[in-house]
Protein backbone atom coordinates (compact mmCIF):
# COMPACT_ATOMS: atom_id res chain seq x y z
CA UNK A 1 0.00 0.00 0.00
CA UNK A 2 1.47 3.31 -1.08
CA UNK A 3 1.42 6.22 1.35
CA UNK A 4 -1.62 8.38 0.71
CA UNK A 5 -3.23 6.11 -1.90
CA UNK A 6 -6.47 4.44 -0.77
CA UNK A 7 -6.59 1.98 -3.66
CA UNK A 8 -3.91 1.07 -6.16
CA UNK A 9 -5.26 0.30 -9.62
CA UNK A 10 -2.26 -0.94 -11.54
CA UNK A 11 -2.50 -0.27 -15.27
CA UNK A 12 0.97 -1.52 -16.28
CA UNK A 13 3.14 -3.64 -14.01
CA UNK A 14 6.92 -3.79 -13.93
CA UNK A 15 7.16 -6.68 -16.38
CA UNK A 16 4.80 -5.05 -18.89
CA UNK A 17 6.78 -1.81 -18.67
CA UNK A 18 10.04 -3.64 -19.22
CA UNK A 19 8.64 -5.42 -22.29
CA UNK A 20 7.22 -2.15 -23.63
CA UNK A 21 10.53 -0.31 -23.22
CA UNK A 22 12.33 -3.27 -24.83
CA UNK A 23 10.05 -3.00 -27.91
CA UNK A 24 10.44 0.77 -28.00
CA UNK A 25 14.24 0.39 -27.95
CA UNK A 26 14.06 -2.24 -30.70
CA UNK A 27 12.10 0.13 -32.98
CA UNK A 28 14.53 2.98 -32.30
CA UNK A 29 17.55 0.74 -32.90
CA UNK A 30 15.99 -0.45 -36.20
CA UNK A 31 15.22 3.09 -37.29
CA UNK A 32 18.60 4.72 -36.53
CA UNK A 33 21.02 1.80 -36.95
CA UNK A 34 24.48 3.00 -35.96
CA UNK A 35 23.80 6.73 -36.61
CA UNK A 36 25.00 8.78 -33.61
CA UNK A 37 22.04 10.16 -31.68
CA UNK A 38 21.47 13.12 -29.37
CA UNK A 39 18.84 12.02 -26.89
CA UNK A 40 17.00 14.73 -24.94
CA UNK A 41 14.83 13.67 -22.01
CA UNK A 42 11.95 16.00 -21.16
CA UNK A 43 12.16 16.35 -17.37
CA UNK A 44 10.98 15.41 -14.97
CA UNK A 45 8.46 12.82 -16.14
CA UNK A 46 10.83 11.00 -18.51
CA UNK A 47 13.57 10.43 -15.92
CA UNK A 48 12.93 6.70 -15.37
CA UNK A 49 12.14 5.94 -19.02
CA UNK A 50 15.27 7.82 -20.12
CA UNK A 51 17.49 5.77 -17.79
CA UNK A 52 15.95 2.44 -18.83
CA UNK A 53 15.71 3.21 -22.55
CA UNK A 54 19.26 4.49 -23.18
CA UNK A 55 20.68 1.27 -21.73
CA UNK A 56 18.78 -0.72 -24.36
CA UNK A 57 19.94 1.38 -27.33
CA UNK A 58 22.96 0.38 -29.41
CA UNK A 59 24.04 3.51 -31.33
CA UNK A 60 26.67 6.02 -30.09
CA UNK A 61 24.80 8.71 -28.17
CA UNK A 62 24.90 11.88 -26.14
CA UNK A 63 22.25 12.22 -23.44
CA UNK A 64 20.87 15.55 -22.21
CA UNK A 65 17.73 17.00 -20.67
CA UNK A 66 15.42 19.97 -20.78
CA UNK A 67 12.68 20.87 -18.29
CA UNK A 68 9.01 21.54 -18.93
CA UNK A 69 6.23 22.29 -16.48
CA UNK A 70 2.52 22.43 -17.18
CA UNK A 71 0.59 20.56 -14.49
CA UNK A 72 -0.43 21.59 -10.98
CA UNK A 73 -2.18 18.57 -9.47
CA UNK A 74 -4.38 17.34 -12.31
CA UNK A 75 -4.95 20.87 -13.65
CA UNK A 76 -3.07 22.14 -16.68
CA UNK A 77 -1.27 25.46 -16.16
CA UNK A 78 0.86 27.56 -18.52
CA UNK A 79 3.59 25.59 -20.29
CA UNK A 80 7.19 26.62 -19.60
CA UNK A 81 10.28 25.18 -21.34
CA UNK A 82 13.73 25.58 -19.78
CA UNK A 83 16.41 24.45 -22.26
CA UNK A 84 19.35 26.22 -20.60
CA UNK A 85 20.96 22.94 -19.56
CA UNK A 86 20.42 21.21 -22.90
CA UNK A 87 23.21 19.84 -25.12
CA UNK A 88 24.04 21.52 -28.40
CA UNK A 89 21.71 20.01 -31.01
CA UNK A 90 22.85 21.91 -34.12
CA UNK A 91 23.29 19.52 -37.08
CA UNK A 92 22.55 16.52 -34.84
CA UNK A 93 20.02 13.71 -35.14
CA UNK A 94 17.83 14.43 -32.10
CA UNK A 95 15.43 12.07 -30.33
CA UNK A 96 13.15 13.66 -27.71
CA UNK A 97 11.94 11.38 -24.91
CA UNK A 98 8.78 12.10 -22.89
CA UNK A 99 6.65 10.18 -20.43
CA UNK A 100 3.18 10.75 -21.89
CA UNK A 101 1.50 12.28 -24.92
CA UNK A 102 -1.79 13.64 -23.62
CA UNK A 103 -3.11 16.71 -25.45
CA UNK A 104 0.21 16.82 -27.33
CA UNK A 105 0.83 20.53 -26.61
CA UNK A 106 4.01 19.92 -24.58
CA UNK A 107 5.79 17.75 -27.14
CA UNK A 108 4.66 19.98 -30.01
CA UNK A 109 6.07 23.07 -28.26
CA UNK A 110 9.36 21.30 -27.42
CA UNK A 111 9.76 20.05 -31.01
CA UNK A 112 9.24 23.61 -32.26
CA UNK A 113 11.75 25.03 -29.76
CA UNK A 114 14.42 22.43 -30.62
CA UNK A 115 13.78 22.80 -34.35
CA UNK A 116 14.72 26.48 -34.09
CA UNK A 117 18.20 25.37 -32.94
CA UNK A 118 18.92 23.74 -36.31
CA UNK A 119 19.11 19.96 -35.72
CA UNK A 120 19.77 17.65 -38.69
CA UNK A 121 16.61 15.69 -37.78
CA UNK A 122 14.17 15.51 -34.90
CA UNK A 123 11.97 12.64 -33.75
CA UNK A 124 10.20 11.78 -30.51
CA UNK A 125 9.48 8.73 -28.37
CA UNK A 126 6.98 8.43 -25.53
CA UNK A 127 6.08 5.73 -23.05
CA UNK A 128 2.31 6.43 -23.06
CA UNK A 129 -0.27 7.97 -25.36
CA UNK A 130 -3.68 8.79 -23.87
CA UNK A 131 -6.46 7.62 -26.14
CA UNK A 132 -8.59 10.33 -27.70
CA UNK A 133 -7.02 13.31 -25.91
CA UNK A 134 -4.87 14.81 -28.65
CA UNK A 135 -5.43 18.44 -29.65
CA UNK A 136 -2.53 18.73 -32.11
CA UNK A 137 -1.88 17.44 -35.62
CA UNK A 138 1.43 15.62 -35.06
CA UNK A 139 2.05 12.34 -33.22
CA UNK A 140 5.17 10.91 -31.52
CA UNK A 141 7.31 8.76 -33.82
CA UNK A 142 7.70 5.93 -31.29
CA UNK A 143 5.06 4.93 -28.69
CA UNK A 144 5.27 2.08 -26.17
CA UNK A 145 1.65 1.96 -24.91
CA UNK A 146 -1.77 3.45 -25.66
CA UNK A 147 -3.72 3.90 -22.42
CA UNK A 148 -7.28 4.95 -21.51
CA UNK A 149 -8.03 8.55 -20.54
CA UNK A 150 -7.14 8.31 -16.84
CA UNK A 151 -4.73 10.30 -14.67
CA UNK A 152 -1.76 7.98 -14.11
CA UNK A 153 1.30 8.04 -11.86
CA UNK A 154 4.48 6.02 -11.44
CA UNK A 155 7.54 5.17 -13.54
CA UNK A 156 8.38 8.89 -13.65
CA UNK A 157 4.85 10.31 -13.85
CA UNK A 158 3.75 12.41 -10.89
CA UNK A 159 0.85 13.95 -9.10
CA UNK A 160 2.11 17.13 -7.40
CA UNK A 161 5.66 15.73 -7.76
CA UNK A 162 4.86 12.55 -5.81
CA UNK A 163 4.72 8.88 -6.89
CA UNK A 164 7.41 9.16 -9.61
CA UNK A 165 9.31 6.33 -7.91
CA UNK A 166 6.61 3.65 -8.31
CA UNK A 167 7.95 0.79 -10.44
CA UNK A 168 4.51 0.40 -12.08
CA UNK A 169 1.94 2.75 -13.65
CA UNK A 170 -1.19 3.21 -11.51
CA UNK A 171 -4.42 5.15 -12.10
CA UNK A 172 -5.20 7.81 -9.52
CA UNK A 173 -8.81 7.36 -8.43
CA UNK A 174 -10.92 10.41 -7.43
CA UNK A 175 -10.63 9.41 -3.75
CA UNK A 176 -6.81 9.28 -4.11
CA UNK A 177 -6.81 12.78 -5.58
CA UNK A 178 -8.88 14.05 -2.65
CA UNK A 179 -6.47 12.44 -0.15
CA UNK A 180 -3.39 13.77 -1.97
CA UNK A 181 -4.88 17.24 -2.18
CA UNK A 182 -5.11 17.23 1.61
CA UNK A 183 -1.36 16.60 1.64
CA UNK A 184 -1.56 13.26 3.46
P1 LIG B 1 0.32 17.24 -22.90
O1 LIG B 1 0.97 18.56 -23.15
O2 LIG B 1 -1.17 17.37 -22.62
O3 LIG B 1 0.59 16.21 -23.98
O4 LIG B 1 0.86 16.68 -21.53
C1 LIG B 1 2.14 16.32 -21.44
C2 LIG B 1 2.66 16.42 -20.01
O5 LIG B 1 1.63 16.50 -19.01
C3 LIG B 1 3.39 15.15 -19.75
O6 LIG B 1 4.75 15.28 -20.09
C4 LIG B 1 3.17 14.92 -18.27
O7 LIG B 1 4.21 15.54 -17.55
C5 LIG B 1 1.86 15.60 -17.95
N1 LIG B 1 0.74 14.64 -17.89
C6 LIG B 1 -0.24 14.46 -18.78
N2 LIG B 1 -1.08 13.48 -18.40
C7 LIG B 1 -0.60 13.02 -17.22
C8 LIG B 1 -1.02 11.98 -16.30
O8 LIG B 1 -2.00 11.24 -16.50
N3 LIG B 1 -0.26 11.82 -15.19
C9 LIG B 1 0.83 12.58 -14.91
N4 LIG B 1 1.27 13.54 -15.74
C10 LIG B 1 0.55 13.76 -16.88
MG1 LIG C 1 6.29 15.61 -18.50
mmCIF file of N, CA, C and O in Angstrom, residues 35-105:
data_model
loop_
_atom_site.group_PDB
_atom_site.id
_atom_site.type_symbol
_atom_site.label_atom_id
_atom_site.label_comp_id
_atom_site.label_asym_id
_atom_site.label_seq_id
_atom_site.Cartn_x
_atom_site.Cartn_y
_atom_site.Cartn_z
ATOM 1 N N UNK A 35 23.667 5.253 -36.549
ATOM 2 C CA UNK A 35 23.805 6.730 -36.607
ATOM 3 C C UNK A 35 23.913 7.303 -35.195
ATOM 4 O O UNK A 35 23.093 6.986 -34.333
ATOM 5 N N UNK A 36 24.892 8.180 -34.942
ATOM 6 C CA UNK A 36 25.002 8.784 -33.610
ATOM 7 C C UNK A 36 23.764 9.630 -33.301
ATOM 8 O O UNK A 36 23.250 10.331 -34.171
ATOM 9 N N UNK A 37 23.296 9.527 -32.059
ATOM 10 C CA UNK A 37 22.042 10.160 -31.679
ATOM 11 C C UNK A 37 22.266 11.121 -30.514
ATOM 12 O O UNK A 37 23.079 10.850 -29.624
ATOM 13 N N UNK A 38 21.533 12.243 -30.543
ATOM 14 C CA UNK A 38 21.470 13.124 -29.371
ATOM 15 C C UNK A 38 20.100 12.932 -28.740
ATOM 16 O O UNK A 38 19.082 13.277 -29.347
ATOM 17 N N UNK A 39 20.089 12.336 -27.562
ATOM 18 C CA UNK A 39 18.836 12.020 -26.885
ATOM 19 C C UNK A 39 18.568 13.089 -25.835
ATOM 20 O O UNK A 39 19.431 13.393 -25.009
ATOM 21 N N UNK A 40 17.371 13.683 -25.906
ATOM 22 C CA UNK A 40 17.001 14.727 -24.943
ATOM 23 C C UNK A 40 15.770 14.263 -24.165
ATOM 24 O O UNK A 40 14.689 14.104 -24.740
ATOM 25 N N UNK A 41 15.946 14.055 -22.871
ATOM 26 C CA UNK A 41 14.834 13.672 -22.011
ATOM 27 C C UNK A 41 14.093 14.913 -21.537
ATOM 28 O O UNK A 41 14.704 15.891 -21.104
ATOM 29 N N UNK A 42 12.778 14.882 -21.638
ATOM 30 C CA UNK A 42 11.952 15.995 -21.158
ATOM 31 C C UNK A 42 11.650 15.718 -19.684
ATOM 32 O O UNK A 42 10.947 14.772 -19.338
ATOM 33 N N UNK A 43 12.252 16.539 -18.819
ATOM 34 C CA UNK A 43 12.161 16.349 -17.370
ATOM 35 C C UNK A 43 10.876 16.939 -16.831
ATOM 36 O O UNK A 43 10.391 17.907 -17.393
ATOM 37 N N UNK A 44 10.339 16.460 -15.730
ATOM 38 C CA UNK A 44 10.975 15.406 -14.970
ATOM 39 C C UNK A 44 10.364 14.032 -15.262
ATOM 40 O O UNK A 44 10.918 12.999 -14.922
ATOM 41 N N UNK A 45 9.225 14.049 -15.955
ATOM 42 C CA UNK A 45 8.463 12.817 -16.138
ATOM 43 C C UNK A 45 9.190 11.702 -16.861
ATOM 44 O O UNK A 45 8.901 10.524 -16.663
ATOM 45 N N UNK A 46 10.175 12.045 -17.720
ATOM 46 C CA UNK A 46 10.828 11.000 -18.512
ATOM 47 C C UNK A 46 12.046 10.406 -17.818
ATOM 48 O O UNK A 46 12.757 9.600 -18.414
ATOM 49 N N UNK A 47 12.284 10.784 -16.544
ATOM 50 C CA UNK A 47 13.566 10.429 -15.917
ATOM 51 C C UNK A 47 13.795 8.912 -15.830
ATOM 52 O O UNK A 47 14.900 8.434 -16.090
ATOM 53 N N UNK A 48 12.754 8.152 -15.518
ATOM 54 C CA UNK A 48 12.932 6.700 -15.373
ATOM 55 C C UNK A 48 13.018 6.052 -16.757
ATOM 56 O O UNK A 48 13.878 5.210 -17.017
ATOM 57 N N UNK A 49 12.110 6.470 -17.652
ATOM 58 C CA UNK A 49 12.142 5.939 -19.020
ATOM 59 C C UNK A 49 13.491 6.216 -19.673
ATOM 60 O O UNK A 49 14.075 5.331 -20.308
ATOM 61 N N UNK A 50 13.990 7.437 -19.516
ATOM 62 C CA UNK A 50 15.266 7.816 -20.117
ATOM 63 C C UNK A 50 16.377 6.859 -19.660
ATOM 64 O O UNK A 50 17.135 6.326 -20.474
ATOM 65 N N UNK A 51 16.439 6.633 -18.346
ATOM 66 C CA UNK A 51 17.492 5.771 -17.785
ATOM 67 C C UNK A 51 17.374 4.338 -18.303
ATOM 68 O O UNK A 51 18.374 3.708 -18.654
ATOM 69 N N UNK A 52 16.146 3.822 -18.371
ATOM 70 C CA UNK A 52 15.953 2.439 -18.832
ATOM 71 C C UNK A 52 16.180 2.317 -20.333
ATOM 72 O O UNK A 52 16.793 1.363 -20.806
ATOM 73 N N UNK A 53 15.658 3.302 -21.086
ATOM 74 C CA UNK A 53 15.712 3.212 -22.548
ATOM 75 C C UNK A 53 17.149 3.320 -23.081
ATOM 76 O O UNK A 53 17.550 2.517 -23.939
ATOM 77 N N UNK A 54 17.917 4.278 -22.597
ATOM 78 C CA UNK A 54 19.256 4.489 -23.183
ATOM 79 C C UNK A 54 20.141 3.251 -23.003
ATOM 80 O O UNK A 54 21.012 2.983 -23.833
ATOM 81 N N UNK A 55 19.866 2.475 -21.942
ATOM 82 C CA UNK A 55 20.677 1.270 -21.725
ATOM 83 C C UNK A 55 20.292 0.128 -22.654
ATOM 84 O O UNK A 55 20.960 -0.886 -22.693
ATOM 85 N N UNK A 56 19.199 0.303 -23.405
ATOM 86 C CA UNK A 56 18.776 -0.725 -24.362
ATOM 87 C C UNK A 56 19.058 -0.292 -25.806
ATOM 88 O O UNK A 56 18.695 -0.992 -26.744
ATOM 89 N N UNK A 57 19.647 0.888 -25.979
ATOM 90 C CA UNK A 57 19.942 1.385 -27.330
ATOM 91 C C UNK A 57 21.400 1.097 -27.682
ATOM 92 O O UNK A 57 22.270 1.112 -26.816
ATOM 93 N N UNK A 58 21.635 0.857 -28.979
ATOM 94 C CA UNK A 58 22.956 0.379 -29.412
ATOM 95 C C UNK A 58 23.841 1.447 -30.053
ATOM 96 O O UNK A 58 25.038 1.266 -30.170
ATOM 97 N N UNK A 59 23.244 2.545 -30.555
ATOM 98 C CA UNK A 59 24.039 3.511 -31.330
ATOM 99 C C UNK A 59 24.879 4.393 -30.392
ATOM 100 O O UNK A 59 24.560 4.518 -29.202
ATOM 101 N N UNK A 60 25.955 5.036 -30.906
ATOM 102 C CA UNK A 60 26.667 6.019 -30.092
ATOM 103 C C UNK A 60 25.705 7.162 -29.760
ATOM 104 O O UNK A 60 24.899 7.550 -30.617
ATOM 105 N N UNK A 61 25.772 7.680 -28.544
ATOM 106 C CA UNK A 61 24.796 8.711 -28.175
ATOM 107 C C UNK A 61 25.345 9.724 -27.184
ATOM 108 O O UNK A 61 26.287 9.443 -26.451
ATOM 109 N N UNK A 62 24.724 10.894 -27.200
ATOM 110 C CA UNK A 62 24.900 11.882 -26.138
ATOM 111 C C UNK A 62 23.538 12.008 -25.475
ATOM 112 O O UNK A 62 22.519 11.952 -26.165
ATOM 113 N N UNK A 63 23.522 12.158 -24.168
ATOM 114 C CA UNK A 63 22.249 12.225 -23.443
ATOM 115 C C UNK A 63 22.157 13.550 -22.689
ATOM 116 O O UNK A 63 23.074 13.898 -21.936
ATOM 117 N N UNK A 64 21.088 14.296 -22.923
ATOM 118 C CA UNK A 64 20.870 15.554 -22.211
ATOM 119 C C UNK A 64 19.416 15.679 -21.796
ATOM 120 O O UNK A 64 18.599 14.790 -22.070
ATOM 121 N N UNK A 65 19.102 16.785 -21.142
ATOM 122 C CA UNK A 65 17.730 16.999 -20.667
ATOM 123 C C UNK A 65 17.295 18.446 -20.892
ATOM 124 O O UNK A 65 18.130 19.337 -21.044
ATOM 125 N N UNK A 66 16.002 18.638 -20.939
ATOM 126 C CA UNK A 66 15.418 19.970 -20.776
ATOM 127 C C UNK A 66 14.246 19.812 -19.821
ATOM 128 O O UNK A 66 13.807 18.701 -19.530
ATOM 129 N N UNK A 67 13.735 20.928 -19.319
ATOM 130 C CA UNK A 67 12.682 20.867 -18.293
ATOM 131 C C UNK A 67 11.418 21.549 -18.796
ATOM 132 O O UNK A 67 11.494 22.658 -19.325
ATOM 133 N N UNK A 68 10.296 20.860 -18.663
ATOM 134 C CA UNK A 68 9.014 21.537 -18.927
ATOM 135 C C UNK A 68 8.138 21.425 -17.685
ATOM 136 O O UNK A 68 8.295 20.516 -16.889
ATOM 137 N N UNK A 69 7.229 22.354 -17.553
ATOM 138 C CA UNK A 69 6.233 22.293 -16.480
ATOM 139 C C UNK A 69 4.899 22.729 -17.051
ATOM 140 O O UNK A 69 4.837 23.721 -17.774
ATOM 141 N N UNK A 70 3.847 21.982 -16.740
ATOM 142 C CA UNK A 70 2.524 22.427 -17.179
ATOM 143 C C UNK A 70 1.423 22.047 -16.209
ATOM 144 O O UNK A 70 0.358 22.651 -16.225
ATOM 145 N N UNK A 71 1.677 21.029 -15.350
ATOM 146 C CA UNK A 71 0.589 20.562 -14.487
ATOM 147 C C UNK A 71 0.740 21.023 -13.048
ATOM 148 O O UNK A 71 1.849 21.080 -12.518
ATOM 149 N N UNK A 72 -0.380 21.329 -12.416
ATOM 150 C CA UNK A 72 -0.433 21.587 -10.977
ATOM 151 C C UNK A 72 -1.544 20.691 -10.465
ATOM 152 O O UNK A 72 -2.709 20.942 -10.761
ATOM 153 N N UNK A 73 -1.193 19.609 -9.774
ATOM 154 C CA UNK A 73 -2.179 18.572 -9.467
ATOM 155 C C UNK A 73 -2.597 17.947 -10.779
ATOM 156 O O UNK A 73 -1.758 17.559 -11.585
ATOM 157 N N UNK A 74 -3.909 17.874 -11.021
ATOM 158 C CA UNK A 74 -4.380 17.344 -12.306
ATOM 159 C C UNK A 74 -4.789 18.472 -13.245
ATOM 160 O O UNK A 74 -5.314 18.238 -14.317
ATOM 161 N N UNK A 75 -4.538 19.717 -12.835
ATOM 162 C CA UNK A 75 -4.953 20.867 -13.650
ATOM 163 C C UNK A 75 -3.794 21.386 -14.500
ATOM 164 O O UNK A 75 -2.687 21.570 -14.004
ATOM 165 N N UNK A 76 -4.087 21.620 -15.770
ATOM 166 C CA UNK A 76 -3.073 22.144 -16.684
ATOM 167 C C UNK A 76 -2.867 23.633 -16.425
ATOM 168 O O UNK A 76 -3.817 24.392 -16.319
ATOM 169 N N UNK A 77 -1.605 24.042 -16.298
ATOM 170 C CA UNK A 77 -1.271 25.455 -16.156
ATOM 171 C C UNK A 77 -0.500 25.905 -17.383
ATOM 172 O O UNK A 77 -0.400 25.159 -18.353
ATOM 173 N N UNK A 78 0.086 27.112 -17.359
ATOM 174 C CA UNK A 78 0.862 27.565 -18.517
ATOM 175 C C UNK A 78 2.098 26.696 -18.714
ATOM 176 O O UNK A 78 2.707 26.253 -17.743
ATOM 177 N N UNK A 79 2.447 26.440 -19.978
ATOM 178 C CA UNK A 79 3.594 25.589 -20.295
ATOM 179 C C UNK A 79 4.879 26.410 -20.294
ATOM 180 O O UNK A 79 4.950 27.446 -20.954
ATOM 181 N N UNK A 80 5.879 25.970 -19.535
ATOM 182 C CA UNK A 80 7.189 26.621 -19.600
ATOM 183 C C UNK A 80 8.215 25.597 -20.071
ATOM 184 O O UNK A 80 8.111 24.411 -19.737
ATOM 185 N N UNK A 81 9.191 26.054 -20.872
ATOM 186 C CA UNK A 81 10.277 25.178 -21.340
ATOM 187 C C UNK A 81 11.599 25.820 -20.945
ATOM 188 O O UNK A 81 11.871 26.960 -21.325
ATOM 189 N N UNK A 82 12.401 25.094 -20.170
ATOM 190 C CA UNK A 82 13.726 25.582 -19.779
ATOM 191 C C UNK A 82 14.774 24.686 -20.446
ATOM 192 O O UNK A 82 14.970 23.538 -20.046
ATOM 193 N N UNK A 83 15.425 25.234 -21.499
ATOM 194 C CA UNK A 83 16.406 24.449 -22.255
ATOM 195 C C UNK A 83 17.828 24.929 -21.983
ATOM 196 O O UNK A 83 18.747 24.616 -22.740
ATOM 197 N N UNK A 84 18.028 25.669 -20.906
ATOM 198 C CA UNK A 84 19.346 26.223 -20.599
ATOM 199 C C UNK A 84 20.414 25.141 -20.416
ATOM 200 O O UNK A 84 21.574 25.345 -20.732
ATOM 201 N N UNK A 85 19.994 24.009 -19.852
ATOM 202 C CA UNK A 85 20.963 22.943 -19.563
ATOM 203 C C UNK A 85 21.140 21.963 -20.721
ATOM 204 O O UNK A 85 21.878 20.985 -20.607
ATOM 205 N N UNK A 86 20.445 22.211 -21.828
ATOM 206 C CA UNK A 86 20.418 21.214 -22.896
ATOM 207 C C UNK A 86 21.735 21.163 -23.671
ATOM 208 O O UNK A 86 22.453 22.150 -23.754
ATOM 209 N N UNK A 87 22.037 19.993 -24.259
ATOM 210 C CA UNK A 87 23.212 19.839 -25.120
ATOM 211 C C UNK A 87 23.021 20.641 -26.401
ATOM 212 O O UNK A 87 21.891 20.933 -26.786
ATOM 213 N N UNK A 88 24.129 20.908 -27.082
ATOM 214 C CA UNK A 88 24.045 21.518 -28.405
ATOM 215 C C UNK A 88 23.424 20.507 -29.381
ATOM 216 O O UNK A 88 23.851 19.349 -29.429
ATOM 217 N N UNK A 89 22.397 20.936 -30.107
ATOM 218 C CA UNK A 89 21.707 20.013 -31.014
ATOM 219 C C UNK A 89 21.907 20.375 -32.489
ATOM 220 O O UNK A 89 21.394 19.694 -33.377
ATOM 221 N N UNK A 90 22.666 21.452 -32.738
ATOM 222 C CA UNK A 90 22.855 21.914 -34.116
ATOM 223 C C UNK A 90 23.457 20.807 -34.981
ATOM 224 O O UNK A 90 24.448 20.189 -34.616
ATOM 225 N N UNK A 91 22.814 20.540 -36.113
ATOM 226 C CA UNK A 91 23.286 19.524 -37.075
ATOM 227 C C UNK A 91 23.371 18.114 -36.485
ATOM 228 O O UNK A 91 24.165 17.299 -36.932
ATOM 229 N N UNK A 92 22.570 17.854 -35.466
ATOM 230 C CA UNK A 92 22.554 16.517 -34.842
ATOM 231 C C UNK A 92 21.232 15.817 -35.140
ATOM 232 O O UNK A 92 20.200 16.487 -35.309
ATOM 233 N N UNK A 93 21.260 14.486 -35.135
ATOM 234 C CA UNK A 93 20.017 13.709 -35.136
ATOM 235 C C UNK A 93 19.526 13.671 -33.700
ATOM 236 O O UNK A 93 20.200 13.132 -32.821
ATOM 237 N N UNK A 94 18.343 14.261 -33.470
ATOM 238 C CA UNK A 94 17.831 14.426 -32.103
ATOM 239 C C UNK A 94 16.609 13.526 -31.885
ATOM 240 O O UNK A 94 15.706 13.462 -32.728
ATOM 241 N N UNK A 95 16.603 12.843 -30.740
ATOM 242 C CA UNK A 95 15.430 12.072 -30.333
ATOM 243 C C UNK A 95 14.957 12.603 -28.982
ATOM 244 O O UNK A 95 15.684 12.533 -27.992
ATOM 245 N N UNK A 96 13.739 13.169 -28.964
ATOM 246 C CA UNK A 96 13.153 13.661 -27.708
ATOM 247 C C UNK A 96 12.422 12.517 -27.013
ATOM 248 O O UNK A 96 11.751 11.719 -27.671
ATOM 249 N N UNK A 97 12.573 12.447 -25.691
ATOM 250 C CA UNK A 97 11.938 11.376 -24.907
ATOM 251 C C UNK A 97 10.987 12.020 -23.907
ATOM 252 O O UNK A 97 11.399 12.876 -23.116
ATOM 253 N N UNK A 98 9.700 11.595 -23.914
ATOM 254 C CA UNK A 98 8.780 12.098 -22.895
ATOM 255 C C UNK A 98 7.980 10.949 -22.294
ATOM 256 O O UNK A 98 7.903 9.861 -22.870
ATOM 257 N N UNK A 99 7.394 11.228 -21.127
ATOM 258 C CA UNK A 99 6.646 10.179 -20.430
ATOM 259 C C UNK A 99 5.304 9.905 -21.109
ATOM 260 O O UNK A 99 4.951 8.758 -21.347
ATOM 261 N N UNK A 100 4.557 10.970 -21.420
ATOM 262 C CA UNK A 100 3.184 10.755 -21.895
ATOM 263 C C UNK A 100 2.775 11.814 -22.897
ATOM 264 O O UNK A 100 3.150 12.981 -22.763
ATOM 265 N N UNK A 101 2.065 11.383 -23.920
ATOM 266 C CA UNK A 101 1.496 12.276 -24.925
ATOM 267 C C UNK A 101 0.015 12.348 -24.630
ATOM 268 O O UNK A 101 -0.732 11.405 -24.850
ATOM 269 N N UNK A 102 -0.397 13.483 -24.051
ATOM 270 C CA UNK A 102 -1.785 13.641 -23.618
ATOM 271 C C UNK A 102 -2.479 14.538 -24.649
ATOM 272 O O UNK A 102 -2.893 14.064 -25.694
ATOM 273 N N UNK A 103 -2.560 15.838 -24.406
ATOM 274 C CA UNK A 103 -3.110 16.709 -25.453
ATOM 275 C C UNK A 103 -2.115 16.843 -26.610
ATOM 276 O O UNK A 103 -2.500 17.134 -27.736
ATOM 277 N N UNK A 104 -0.825 16.682 -26.307
ATOM 278 C CA UNK A 104 0.210 16.822 -27.327
ATOM 279 C C UNK A 104 0.836 18.207 -27.361
ATOM 280 O O UNK A 104 1.816 18.439 -28.065
ATOM 281 N N UNK A 105 0.308 19.150 -26.566
ATOM 282 C CA UNK A 105 0.826 20.532 -26.611
ATOM 283 C C UNK A 105 2.289 20.613 -26.153
ATOM 284 O O UNK A 105 3.087 21.358 -26.721
#
